[in-house]
């Protein structure tokens, strides 16, 4: 950011902003960016592309002697992945004002460290979570548009031989934990009629997730039971505890929440049938987002100017854009990734695809910011 001549600021949560001034200093900024944190054993393109690519796009516009009317800002989000504190998009939630101090107070990492203490240790933070959130929230009108460059994290663009995905909507997850508790016992001595097996209860619920998602009849409805914790986890013991974590996503809020309710009803029914106790902890239940027409149209205009093949598509992974859409017109640009692979070490996008994405982003920013110089920008 410094090399691109940007003015850098950082908020108490650790979000980093780089500002390229426009001719109208009072106008809301056009903002682009993503994250660089990752889950364990992940790749190096998820998120990082949208940070380094954003800086490259600004440099490209500067090299082309583009002069923006509105300021253009590059944003490096903190804590997009849920790895440390159990929920994601902490930085963008804070900006959007959807995060509460109570939630941050409750969420500790595996070392019982709070977000405030972790942020303070690296020279961010504040007196309290409430203080941090108050200073992080973005006021109305400060951002005129937001656009995020990202790898698709799915196979459609590569499969169809297309260069750019123009995101029209972002699916949002409802994520929750379900725990079943049974009696446990010796695998040989505890007879089948006397068992109250929490793992089998959890398995029934996992199969019900799959059944209900398919029954929704929509391609955009997906469900995953991705985390399993079993006690005792031994071959010669009947389990006494099973905890699963379920993720259900859709771009249609009512349809998604209908599936969620069906699963919750199944949890109660299975617990009763199998004689186990249960509890449910709702991690998050965020609304999906629709991309703003002005951002979609700017991306489409950029692909046309560059002669790139493209399709309008849904993002089934969720991103910081989901929460930025609550405070500004927002959208996303996708590029292909090999085999659709992401969240794994062999995640990859080619240099040519990255170049296409950066050029598309640059021209999108130019259109959204407006030109204070010549009308036409060529990269």
mmCIF file of C-alpha atoms in Angstrom:
data_model
loop_
_atom_site.group_PDB
_atom_site.id
_atom_site.type_symbol
_atom_site.label_atom_id
_atom_site.label_comp_id
_atom_site.label_asym_id
_atom_site.label_seq_id
_atom_site.Cartn_x
_atom_site.Cartn_y
_atom_site.Cartn_z
ATOM 1 C CA UNK A 1 0.000 0.000 0.000
ATOM 2 C CA UNK A 2 2.816 2.388 0.874
ATOM 3 C CA UNK A 3 4.524 1.675 -2.453
ATOM 4 C CA UNK A 4 1.284 2.651 -4.190
ATOM 5 C CA UNK A 5 1.359 6.000 -2.410
ATOM 6 C CA UNK A 6 -1.635 5.244 -0.204
ATOM 7 C CA UNK A 7 -2.307 6.807 3.159
ATOM 8 C CA UNK A 8 -2.541 3.943 5.649
ATOM 9 C CA UNK A 9 -4.736 3.729 8.732
ATOM 10 C CA UNK A 10 -5.648 0.875 11.046
ATOM 11 C CA UNK A 11 -8.726 0.431 13.207
ATOM 12 C CA UNK A 12 -8.795 -1.115 16.707
ATOM 13 C CA UNK A 13 -9.849 -4.527 15.385
ATOM 14 C CA UNK A 14 -6.806 -4.722 13.119
ATOM 15 C CA UNK A 15 -8.424 -3.954 9.763
ATOM 16 C CA UNK A 16 -5.879 -2.111 7.594
ATOM 17 C CA UNK A 17 -6.943 0.579 5.123
ATOM 18 C CA UNK A 18 -4.937 2.167 2.309
ATOM 19 C CA UNK A 19 -6.437 5.341 0.785
ATOM 20 C CA UNK A 20 -5.771 6.751 -2.667
ATOM 21 C CA UNK A 21 -7.191 10.269 -2.572
ATOM 22 C CA UNK A 22 -9.696 11.377 -5.199
ATOM 23 C CA UNK A 23 -10.437 14.856 -6.516
ATOM 24 C CA UNK A 24 -13.593 14.930 -4.367
ATOM 25 C CA UNK A 25 -12.227 14.335 -0.882
ATOM 26 C CA UNK A 26 -15.695 14.439 0.694
ATOM 27 C CA UNK A 27 -17.174 11.695 -1.485
ATOM 28 C CA UNK A 28 -17.729 8.190 -0.167
ATOM 29 C CA UNK A 29 -14.819 5.930 -1.069
ATOM 30 C CA UNK A 30 -14.859 3.028 -3.492
ATOM 31 C CA UNK A 31 -13.384 0.198 -1.443
ATOM 32 C CA UNK A 32 -11.877 -3.121 -2.475
ATOM 33 C CA UNK A 33 -10.117 -5.796 -0.469
ATOM 34 C CA UNK A 34 -10.242 -9.168 1.226
ATOM 35 C CA UNK A 35 -8.374 -11.131 3.911
ATOM 36 C CA UNK A 36 -5.068 -12.977 4.296
ATOM 37 C CA UNK A 37 -5.771 -15.214 7.284
ATOM 38 C CA UNK A 38 -6.367 -18.895 6.539
ATOM 39 C CA UNK A 39 -7.643 -22.106 8.042
ATOM 40 C CA UNK A 40 -5.059 -24.800 8.887
ATOM 41 C CA UNK A 41 -3.633 -26.674 5.884
ATOM 42 C CA UNK A 42 -5.132 -24.220 3.398
ATOM 43 C CA UNK A 43 -3.772 -22.629 0.226
ATOM 44 C CA UNK A 44 -2.355 -19.202 -0.523
ATOM 45 C CA UNK A 45 -4.929 -17.747 -2.930
ATOM 46 C CA UNK A 46 -8.131 -17.634 -0.872
ATOM 47 C CA UNK A 47 -8.443 -14.028 0.306
ATOM 48 C CA UNK A 48 -4.842 -13.077 -0.420
ATOM 49 C CA UNK A 49 -5.699 -12.576 -4.095
ATOM 50 C CA UNK A 50 -8.191 -9.880 -3.118
ATOM 51 C CA UNK A 51 -5.639 -7.967 -1.052
ATOM 52 C CA UNK A 52 -2.566 -8.136 -3.293
ATOM 53 C CA UNK A 53 -4.768 -7.980 -6.388
ATOM 54 C CA UNK A 54 -6.414 -4.817 -5.082
ATOM 55 C CA UNK A 55 -3.038 -3.135 -4.601
ATOM 56 C CA UNK A 56 -1.989 -4.261 -8.076
ATOM 57 C CA UNK A 57 -5.218 -2.845 -9.536
ATOM 58 C CA UNK A 58 -4.540 0.543 -7.942
ATOM 59 C CA UNK A 59 -0.963 0.514 -9.244
ATOM 60 C CA UNK A 60 -2.277 -0.343 -12.708
ATOM 61 C CA UNK A 61 -4.663 2.610 -12.653
ATOM 62 C CA UNK A 62 -1.888 4.903 -11.492
ATOM 63 C CA UNK A 63 0.395 3.657 -14.259
ATOM 64 C CA UNK A 64 -2.397 4.378 -16.755
ATOM 65 C CA UNK A 65 -2.531 7.944 -15.345
ATOM 66 C CA UNK A 66 -6.095 7.480 -14.093
ATOM 67 C CA UNK A 67 -7.266 10.217 -11.721
ATOM 68 C CA UNK A 68 -10.207 9.143 -9.511
ATOM 69 C CA UNK A 69 -13.004 11.487 -8.498
ATOM 70 C CA UNK A 70 -13.953 9.418 -5.472
ATOM 71 C CA UNK A 71 -11.218 8.111 -3.191
ATOM 72 C CA UNK A 72 -10.270 4.482 -3.776
ATOM 73 C CA UNK A 73 -9.370 2.428 -0.723
ATOM 74 C CA UNK A 74 -7.780 -0.990 -0.337
ATOM 75 C CA UNK A 75 -8.939 -2.909 2.727
ATOM 76 C CA UNK A 76 -7.140 -5.792 4.438
ATOM 77 C CA UNK A 77 -9.726 -7.449 6.705
ATOM 78 C CA UNK A 78 -8.827 -9.127 9.961
ATOM 79 C CA UNK A 79 -10.112 -12.533 11.069
ATOM 80 C CA UNK A 80 -12.260 -13.585 8.107
ATOM 81 C CA UNK A 81 -11.799 -17.265 8.861
ATOM 82 C CA UNK A 82 -13.495 -18.774 11.951
ATOM 83 C CA UNK A 83 -10.428 -20.731 13.055
ATOM 84 C CA UNK A 84 -9.405 -18.871 16.207
ATOM 85 C CA UNK A 85 -12.610 -17.570 17.798
ATOM 86 C CA UNK A 86 -15.191 -19.922 16.309
ATOM 87 C CA UNK A 87 -16.926 -17.492 13.938
ATOM 88 C CA UNK A 88 -15.814 -15.681 10.819
ATOM 89 C CA UNK A 89 -15.726 -12.218 9.276
ATOM 90 C CA UNK A 90 -15.023 -10.542 12.600
ATOM 91 C CA UNK A 91 -13.506 -7.446 10.990
ATOM 92 C CA UNK A 92 -16.301 -6.849 8.485
ATOM 93 C CA UNK A 93 -18.986 -7.651 11.064
ATOM 94 C CA UNK A 94 -17.437 -4.979 13.247
ATOM 95 C CA UNK A 95 -17.522 -2.446 10.416
ATOM 96 C CA UNK A 96 -21.149 -3.257 9.643
ATOM 97 C CA UNK A 97 -22.223 -2.942 13.266
ATOM 98 C CA UNK A 98 -23.635 -6.474 13.398
ATOM 99 C CA UNK A 99 -21.207 -7.691 16.067
ATOM 100 C CA UNK A 100 -21.984 -7.317 19.763
ATOM 101 C CA UNK A 101 -19.591 -6.817 22.646
ATOM 102 C CA UNK A 102 -21.352 -9.638 24.474
ATOM 103 C CA UNK A 103 -20.496 -12.115 21.698
ATOM 104 C CA UNK A 104 -16.847 -11.028 21.699
ATOM 105 C CA UNK A 105 -16.781 -11.299 25.485
ATOM 106 C CA UNK A 106 -18.019 -14.892 25.257
ATOM 107 C CA UNK A 107 -15.811 -16.127 22.410
ATOM 108 C CA UNK A 108 -12.387 -17.197 23.621
ATOM 109 C CA UNK A 109 -9.693 -19.054 21.712
ATOM 110 C CA UNK A 110 -8.263 -22.410 22.789
ATOM 111 C CA UNK A 111 -5.965 -20.629 25.247
ATOM 112 C CA UNK A 112 -8.882 -18.717 26.844
ATOM 113 C CA UNK A 113 -7.676 -15.500 25.192
ATOM 114 C CA UNK A 114 -10.299 -12.924 24.243
ATOM 115 C CA UNK A 115 -10.310 -10.969 20.993
ATOM 116 C CA UNK A 116 -9.522 -7.791 22.947
ATOM 117 C CA UNK A 117 -6.487 -9.337 24.587
ATOM 118 C CA UNK A 118 -5.266 -10.812 21.301
ATOM 119 C CA UNK A 119 -5.684 -7.468 19.530
ATOM 120 C CA UNK A 120 -4.021 -5.557 22.359
ATOM 121 C CA UNK A 121 -1.023 -7.902 22.250
ATOM 122 C CA UNK A 122 -0.288 -6.721 18.696
ATOM 123 C CA UNK A 123 -0.916 -3.017 19.415
ATOM 124 C CA UNK A 124 -4.580 -2.860 18.396
ATOM 125 C CA UNK A 125 -7.510 -3.296 20.789
ATOM 126 C CA UNK A 126 -9.053 -0.916 23.293
ATOM 127 C CA UNK A 127 -10.391 -0.626 26.817
ATOM 128 C CA UNK A 128 -13.245 -3.036 26.130
ATOM 129 C CA UNK A 129 -14.912 -4.882 23.282
ATOM 130 C CA UNK A 130 -17.591 -2.182 23.284
ATOM 131 C CA UNK A 131 -14.908 0.480 22.842
ATOM 132 C CA UNK A 132 -13.271 -1.489 20.007
ATOM 133 C CA UNK A 133 -16.569 -1.930 18.160
ATOM 134 C CA UNK A 134 -17.554 1.723 18.543
ATOM 135 C CA UNK A 135 -14.296 2.807 16.891
ATOM 136 C CA UNK A 136 -14.485 0.180 14.143
ATOM 137 C CA UNK A 137 -18.043 0.709 12.904
ATOM 138 C CA UNK A 138 -18.187 2.491 9.553
ATOM 139 C CA UNK A 139 -20.599 5.412 9.463
ATOM 140 C CA UNK A 140 -23.241 5.807 6.761
ATOM 141 C CA UNK A 141 -21.987 7.291 3.490
ATOM 142 C CA UNK A 142 -18.279 6.684 4.098
ATOM 143 C CA UNK A 143 -18.243 3.884 1.495
ATOM 144 C CA UNK A 144 -19.980 4.425 -1.845
ATOM 145 C CA UNK A 145 -19.298 0.898 -3.179
ATOM 146 C CA UNK A 146 -17.395 -2.231 -2.247
ATOM 147 C CA UNK A 147 -16.041 -4.912 -4.592
ATOM 148 C CA UNK A 148 -14.008 -8.005 -3.696
ATOM 149 C CA UNK A 149 -11.766 -10.023 -6.017
ATOM 150 C CA UNK A 150 -11.621 -13.710 -5.090
ATOM 151 C CA UNK A 151 -10.972 -17.180 -6.425
ATOM 152 C CA UNK A 152 -14.226 -18.990 -7.145
ATOM 153 C CA UNK A 153 -13.543 -21.849 -4.680
ATOM 154 C CA UNK A 154 -15.662 -24.028 -6.947
ATOM 155 C CA UNK A 155 -15.333 -25.703 -10.361
ATOM 156 C CA UNK A 156 -17.861 -23.908 -12.569
ATOM 157 C CA UNK A 157 -15.687 -21.301 -14.304
ATOM 158 C CA UNK A 158 -12.929 -23.782 -15.121
ATOM 159 C CA UNK A 159 -15.428 -26.452 -16.172
ATOM 160 C CA UNK A 160 -17.202 -24.051 -18.531
ATOM 161 C CA UNK A 161 -13.994 -22.479 -19.846
ATOM 162 C CA UNK A 162 -14.912 -18.991 -18.618
ATOM 163 C CA UNK A 163 -12.512 -16.307 -17.409
ATOM 164 C CA UNK A 164 -14.547 -14.186 -14.991
ATOM 165 C CA UNK A 165 -17.454 -14.802 -12.615
ATOM 166 C CA UNK A 166 -19.716 -11.833 -11.927
ATOM 167 C CA UNK A 167 -21.270 -12.510 -8.547
ATOM 168 C CA UNK A 168 -24.951 -11.638 -8.262
ATOM 169 C CA UNK A 169 -25.657 -12.998 -4.758
ATOM 170 C CA UNK A 170 -23.794 -14.406 -1.771
ATOM 171 C CA UNK A 171 -25.201 -17.362 0.113
ATOM 172 C CA UNK A 172 -25.119 -17.141 3.891
ATOM 173 C CA UNK A 173 -24.705 -19.948 6.390
ATOM 174 C CA UNK A 174 -26.746 -20.902 9.384
ATOM 175 C CA UNK A 175 -24.216 -22.738 11.541
ATOM 176 C CA UNK A 176 -24.988 -24.584 14.752
ATOM 177 C CA UNK A 177 -23.645 -27.200 17.144
ATOM 178 C CA UNK A 178 -25.683 -30.143 18.320
ATOM 179 C CA UNK A 179 -24.615 -32.281 21.249
ATOM 180 C CA UNK A 180 -26.117 -35.606 22.303
ATOM 181 C CA UNK A 181 -25.293 -37.262 25.633
ATOM 182 C CA UNK A 182 -25.859 -40.932 26.382
ATOM 183 C CA UNK A 183 -24.782 -43.437 29.016
ATOM 184 C CA UNK A 184 -21.679 -44.985 27.440
ATOM 185 C CA UNK A 185 -20.302 -48.321 28.500
ATOM 186 C CA UNK A 186 -18.279 -51.375 27.552
ATOM 187 C CA UNK A 187 -18.630 -52.424 23.908
ATOM 188 C CA UNK A 188 -19.057 -56.062 24.873
ATOM 189 C CA UNK A 189 -20.928 -55.937 28.153
ATOM 190 C CA UNK A 190 -23.536 -53.299 27.299
ATOM 191 C CA UNK A 191 -26.262 -55.140 25.373
ATOM 192 C CA UNK A 192 -27.987 -53.546 22.390
ATOM 193 C CA UNK A 193 -31.431 -53.073 24.038
ATOM 194 C CA UNK A 194 -29.764 -51.157 26.886
ATOM 195 C CA UNK A 195 -27.821 -48.698 24.775
ATOM 196 C CA UNK A 196 -28.477 -44.980 24.359
ATOM 197 C CA UNK A 197 -25.868 -44.181 21.731
ATOM 198 C CA UNK A 198 -25.331 -40.455 21.043
ATOM 199 C CA UNK A 199 -23.234 -41.115 17.929
ATOM 200 C CA UNK A 200 -26.086 -42.946 16.241
ATOM 201 C CA UNK A 201 -28.391 -40.053 17.117
ATOM 202 C CA UNK A 202 -25.888 -37.651 15.528
ATOM 203 C CA UNK A 203 -25.631 -39.882 12.442
ATOM 204 C CA UNK A 204 -29.402 -39.789 11.983
ATOM 205 C CA UNK A 205 -29.334 -36.007 12.134
ATOM 206 C CA UNK A 206 -26.478 -35.806 9.615
ATOM 207 C CA UNK A 207 -28.430 -37.967 7.168
ATOM 208 C CA UNK A 208 -31.497 -35.801 7.770
ATOM 209 C CA UNK A 209 -29.461 -32.709 6.828
ATOM 210 C CA UNK A 210 -28.636 -34.303 3.483
ATOM 211 C CA UNK A 211 -32.248 -35.412 2.946
ATOM 212 C CA UNK A 212 -33.783 -32.019 3.706
ATOM 213 C CA UNK A 213 -31.267 -30.054 1.642
ATOM 214 C CA UNK A 214 -31.970 -32.243 -1.380
ATOM 215 C CA UNK A 215 -35.719 -32.010 -0.764
ATOM 216 C CA UNK A 216 -35.526 -28.212 -0.927
ATOM 217 C CA UNK A 217 -35.228 -28.673 -4.691
ATOM 218 C CA UNK A 218 -32.818 -25.793 -5.247
ATOM 219 C CA UNK A 219 -29.249 -25.971 -6.476
ATOM 220 C CA UNK A 220 -28.261 -23.166 -4.147
ATOM 221 C CA UNK A 221 -29.314 -25.008 -0.980
ATOM 222 C CA UNK A 222 -26.417 -26.945 0.555
ATOM 223 C CA UNK A 223 -25.806 -28.566 3.917
ATOM 224 C CA UNK A 224 -22.723 -30.022 5.587
ATOM 225 C CA UNK A 225 -22.138 -31.849 8.849
ATOM 226 C CA UNK A 226 -18.437 -31.158 8.849
ATOM 227 C CA UNK A 227 -17.227 -31.477 12.432
ATOM 228 C CA UNK A 228 -17.594 -34.504 14.724
ATOM 229 C CA UNK A 229 -16.407 -34.844 18.316
ATOM 230 C CA UNK A 230 -16.915 -38.178 20.095
ATOM 231 C CA UNK A 231 -16.288 -39.238 23.706
ATOM 232 C CA UNK A 232 -14.941 -41.663 24.465
ATOM 233 C CA UNK A 233 -13.345 -42.136 21.091
ATOM 234 C CA UNK A 234 -12.372 -45.775 21.581
ATOM 235 C CA UNK A 235 -13.125 -48.894 19.572
ATOM 236 C CA UNK A 236 -14.176 -50.905 22.638
ATOM 237 C CA UNK A 237 -16.434 -48.285 24.247
ATOM 238 C CA UNK A 238 -20.015 -47.288 23.550
ATOM 239 C CA UNK A 239 -19.816 -43.483 23.157
ATOM 240 C CA UNK A 240 -21.281 -41.297 25.872
ATOM 241 C CA UNK A 241 -21.115 -37.970 24.043
ATOM 242 C CA UNK A 242 -21.336 -36.812 20.419
ATOM 243 C CA UNK A 243 -21.105 -33.218 19.209
ATOM 244 C CA UNK A 244 -21.591 -32.272 15.576
ATOM 245 C CA UNK A 245 -21.395 -28.929 13.781
ATOM 246 C CA UNK A 246 -23.789 -28.276 10.921
ATOM 247 C CA UNK A 247 -23.591 -25.648 8.168
ATOM 248 C CA UNK A 248 -26.645 -24.945 5.977
ATOM 249 C CA UNK A 249 -26.403 -22.314 3.242
ATOM 250 C CA UNK A 250 -28.632 -20.694 0.652
ATOM 251 C CA UNK A 251 -29.211 -17.398 -1.128
ATOM 252 C CA UNK A 252 -32.897 -17.665 -0.154
ATOM 253 C CA UNK A 253 -33.319 -16.846 3.546
ATOM 254 C CA UNK A 254 -36.751 -18.419 4.021
ATOM 255 C CA UNK A 255 -35.777 -21.631 2.252
ATOM 256 C CA UNK A 256 -32.558 -21.960 4.263
ATOM 257 C CA UNK A 257 -34.261 -21.305 7.565
ATOM 258 C CA UNK A 258 -36.949 -23.837 6.673
ATOM 259 C CA UNK A 259 -34.255 -26.503 6.349
ATOM 260 C CA UNK A 260 -32.703 -25.379 9.622
ATOM 261 C CA UNK A 261 -36.010 -25.709 11.454
ATOM 262 C CA UNK A 262 -36.563 -29.176 10.036
ATOM 263 C CA UNK A 263 -33.133 -30.248 11.310
ATOM 264 C CA UNK A 264 -33.785 -28.769 14.756
ATOM 265 C CA UNK A 265 -37.094 -30.666 14.914
ATOM 266 C CA UNK A 266 -35.255 -33.852 13.956
ATOM 267 C CA UNK A 267 -32.724 -33.326 16.752
ATOM 268 C CA UNK A 268 -35.492 -33.321 19.353
ATOM 269 C CA UNK A 269 -37.260 -36.309 17.823
ATOM 270 C CA UNK A 270 -34.102 -38.412 17.585
ATOM 271 C CA UNK A 271 -33.092 -37.574 21.156
ATOM 272 C CA UNK A 272 -36.456 -38.742 22.405
ATOM 273 C CA UNK A 273 -36.462 -41.917 20.307
ATOM 274 C CA UNK A 274 -32.953 -42.941 21.388
ATOM 275 C CA UNK A 275 -33.214 -41.876 25.007
ATOM 276 C CA UNK A 276 -30.364 -39.366 24.890
ATOM 277 C CA UNK A 277 -30.255 -35.755 26.034
ATOM 278 C CA UNK A 278 -29.416 -32.936 23.621
ATOM 279 C CA UNK A 279 -28.643 -29.264 23.338
ATOM 280 C CA UNK A 280 -28.202 -26.878 20.412
ATOM 281 C CA UNK A 281 -25.920 -23.849 20.164
ATOM 282 C CA UNK A 282 -26.646 -21.522 17.220
ATOM 283 C CA UNK A 283 -23.262 -20.151 16.071
ATOM 284 C CA UNK A 284 -24.575 -17.748 13.445
ATOM 285 C CA UNK A 285 -27.591 -17.299 11.215
ATOM 286 C CA UNK A 286 -26.688 -14.450 8.893
ATOM 287 C CA UNK A 287 -28.888 -13.223 6.034
ATOM 288 C CA UNK A 288 -27.682 -13.726 2.439
ATOM 289 C CA UNK A 289 -26.807 -10.717 0.271
ATOM 290 C CA UNK A 290 -27.732 -9.607 -3.225
ATOM 291 C CA UNK A 291 -25.040 -7.800 -5.214
ATOM 292 C CA UNK A 292 -25.810 -4.181 -6.059
ATOM 293 C CA UNK A 293 -26.786 -3.520 -9.677
ATOM 294 C CA UNK A 294 -24.280 -0.680 -10.007
ATOM 295 C CA UNK A 295 -21.409 -2.966 -8.996
ATOM 296 C CA UNK A 296 -22.565 -5.859 -11.176
ATOM 297 C CA UNK A 297 -22.942 -3.519 -14.140
ATOM 298 C CA UNK A 298 -19.473 -2.055 -13.566
ATOM 299 C CA UNK A 299 -17.932 -5.544 -13.544
ATOM 300 C CA UNK A 300 -19.857 -6.521 -16.686
ATOM 301 C CA UNK A 301 -18.650 -3.341 -18.392
ATOM 302 C CA UNK A 302 -15.057 -4.169 -17.451
ATOM 303 C CA UNK A 303 -15.262 -7.712 -18.859
ATOM 304 C CA UNK A 304 -16.701 -6.338 -22.093
ATOM 305 C CA UNK A 305 -13.955 -3.727 -22.386
ATOM 306 C CA UNK A 306 -11.305 -6.415 -21.810
ATOM 307 C CA UNK A 307 -12.976 -8.977 -24.078
ATOM 308 C CA UNK A 308 -13.164 -11.597 -21.314
ATOM 309 C CA UNK A 309 -15.663 -14.440 -21.251
ATOM 310 C CA UNK A 310 -17.838 -14.420 -18.165
ATOM 311 C CA UNK A 311 -21.000 -15.589 -16.447
ATOM 312 C CA UNK A 312 -23.230 -14.216 -13.728
ATOM 313 C CA UNK A 313 -23.178 -16.577 -10.769
ATOM 314 C CA UNK A 314 -23.825 -17.082 -7.075
ATOM 315 C CA UNK A 315 -21.120 -17.238 -4.418
ATOM 316 C CA UNK A 316 -21.833 -20.284 -2.296
ATOM 317 C CA UNK A 317 -18.937 -19.541 0.021
ATOM 318 C CA UNK A 318 -19.441 -16.501 2.220
ATOM 319 C CA UNK A 319 -17.034 -13.621 2.363
ATOM 320 C CA UNK A 320 -16.511 -10.242 3.987
ATOM 321 C CA UNK A 321 -18.627 -8.889 1.118
ATOM 322 C CA UNK A 322 -21.653 -10.446 2.833
ATOM 323 C CA UNK A 323 -21.359 -7.935 5.656
ATOM 324 C CA UNK A 324 -20.051 -5.023 3.610
ATOM 325 C CA UNK A 325 -23.285 -5.320 1.606
ATOM 326 C CA UNK A 326 -25.107 -4.198 4.754
ATOM 327 C CA UNK A 327 -23.390 -0.798 4.697
ATOM 328 C CA UNK A 328 -22.692 -0.146 0.995
ATOM 329 C CA UNK A 329 -23.562 -1.372 -2.511
ATOM 330 C CA UNK A 330 -21.361 -4.441 -2.879
ATOM 331 C CA UNK A 331 -20.338 -7.132 -5.339
ATOM 332 C CA UNK A 332 -17.624 -9.659 -6.148
ATOM 333 C CA UNK A 333 -15.402 -10.773 -9.012
ATOM 334 C CA UNK A 334 -14.411 -14.443 -9.314
ATOM 335 C CA UNK A 335 -11.558 -16.037 -11.232
ATOM 336 C CA UNK A 336 -11.167 -19.785 -11.840
ATOM 337 C CA UNK A 337 -9.179 -22.007 -9.508
ATOM 338 C CA UNK A 338 -7.778 -25.363 -10.538
ATOM 339 C CA UNK A 339 -10.324 -28.176 -10.176
ATOM 340 C CA UNK A 340 -12.406 -25.860 -8.010
ATOM 341 C CA UNK A 341 -10.136 -26.735 -5.095
ATOM 342 C CA UNK A 342 -9.850 -24.410 -2.107
ATOM 343 C CA UNK A 343 -9.144 -24.674 1.628
ATOM 344 C CA UNK A 344 -6.374 -27.152 0.808
ATOM 345 C CA UNK A 345 -2.626 -26.742 0.204
ATOM 346 C CA UNK A 346 -2.808 -27.332 -3.561
ATOM 347 C CA UNK A 347 -5.239 -24.469 -4.140
ATOM 348 C CA UNK A 348 -4.112 -22.690 -7.344
ATOM 349 C CA UNK A 349 -5.007 -20.019 -9.883
ATOM 350 C CA UNK A 350 -2.876 -19.312 -12.926
ATOM 351 C CA UNK A 351 -0.994 -16.078 -13.530
ATOM 352 C CA UNK A 352 -3.178 -15.446 -16.589
ATOM 353 C CA UNK A 353 -6.385 -15.804 -14.574
ATOM 354 C CA UNK A 354 -5.006 -13.554 -11.842
ATOM 355 C CA UNK A 355 -4.112 -10.919 -14.444
ATOM 356 C CA UNK A 356 -7.636 -11.081 -15.868
ATOM 357 C CA UNK A 357 -9.077 -10.630 -12.387
ATOM 358 C CA UNK A 358 -6.841 -7.697 -11.497
ATOM 359 C CA UNK A 359 -7.585 -5.903 -14.782
ATOM 360 C CA UNK A 360 -11.315 -6.486 -14.337
ATOM 361 C CA UNK A 361 -11.102 -5.124 -10.801
ATOM 362 C CA UNK A 362 -9.106 -2.080 -11.927
ATOM 363 C CA UNK A 363 -11.634 -1.081 -14.582
ATOM 364 C CA UNK A 364 -14.500 -1.756 -12.160
ATOM 365 C CA UNK A 365 -12.912 0.577 -9.616
ATOM 366 C CA UNK A 366 -12.349 3.194 -12.311
ATOM 367 C CA UNK A 367 -16.025 3.155 -13.315
ATOM 368 C CA UNK A 368 -17.310 3.231 -9.737
ATOM 369 C CA UNK A 369 -14.931 6.008 -8.693
ATOM 370 C CA UNK A 370 -15.377 8.126 -11.797
ATOM 371 C CA UNK A 371 -12.588 9.871 -13.636
ATOM 372 C CA UNK A 372 -11.240 13.309 -12.845
ATOM 373 C CA UNK A 373 -9.123 13.131 -16.025
ATOM 374 C CA UNK A 374 -9.538 11.604 -19.486
ATOM 375 C CA UNK A 375 -12.707 9.520 -19.856
ATOM 376 C CA UNK A 376 -11.042 6.377 -21.174
ATOM 377 C CA UNK A 377 -8.672 4.217 -19.159
ATOM 378 C CA UNK A 378 -6.598 1.562 -20.883
ATOM 379 C CA UNK A 379 -4.527 -0.898 -18.853
#
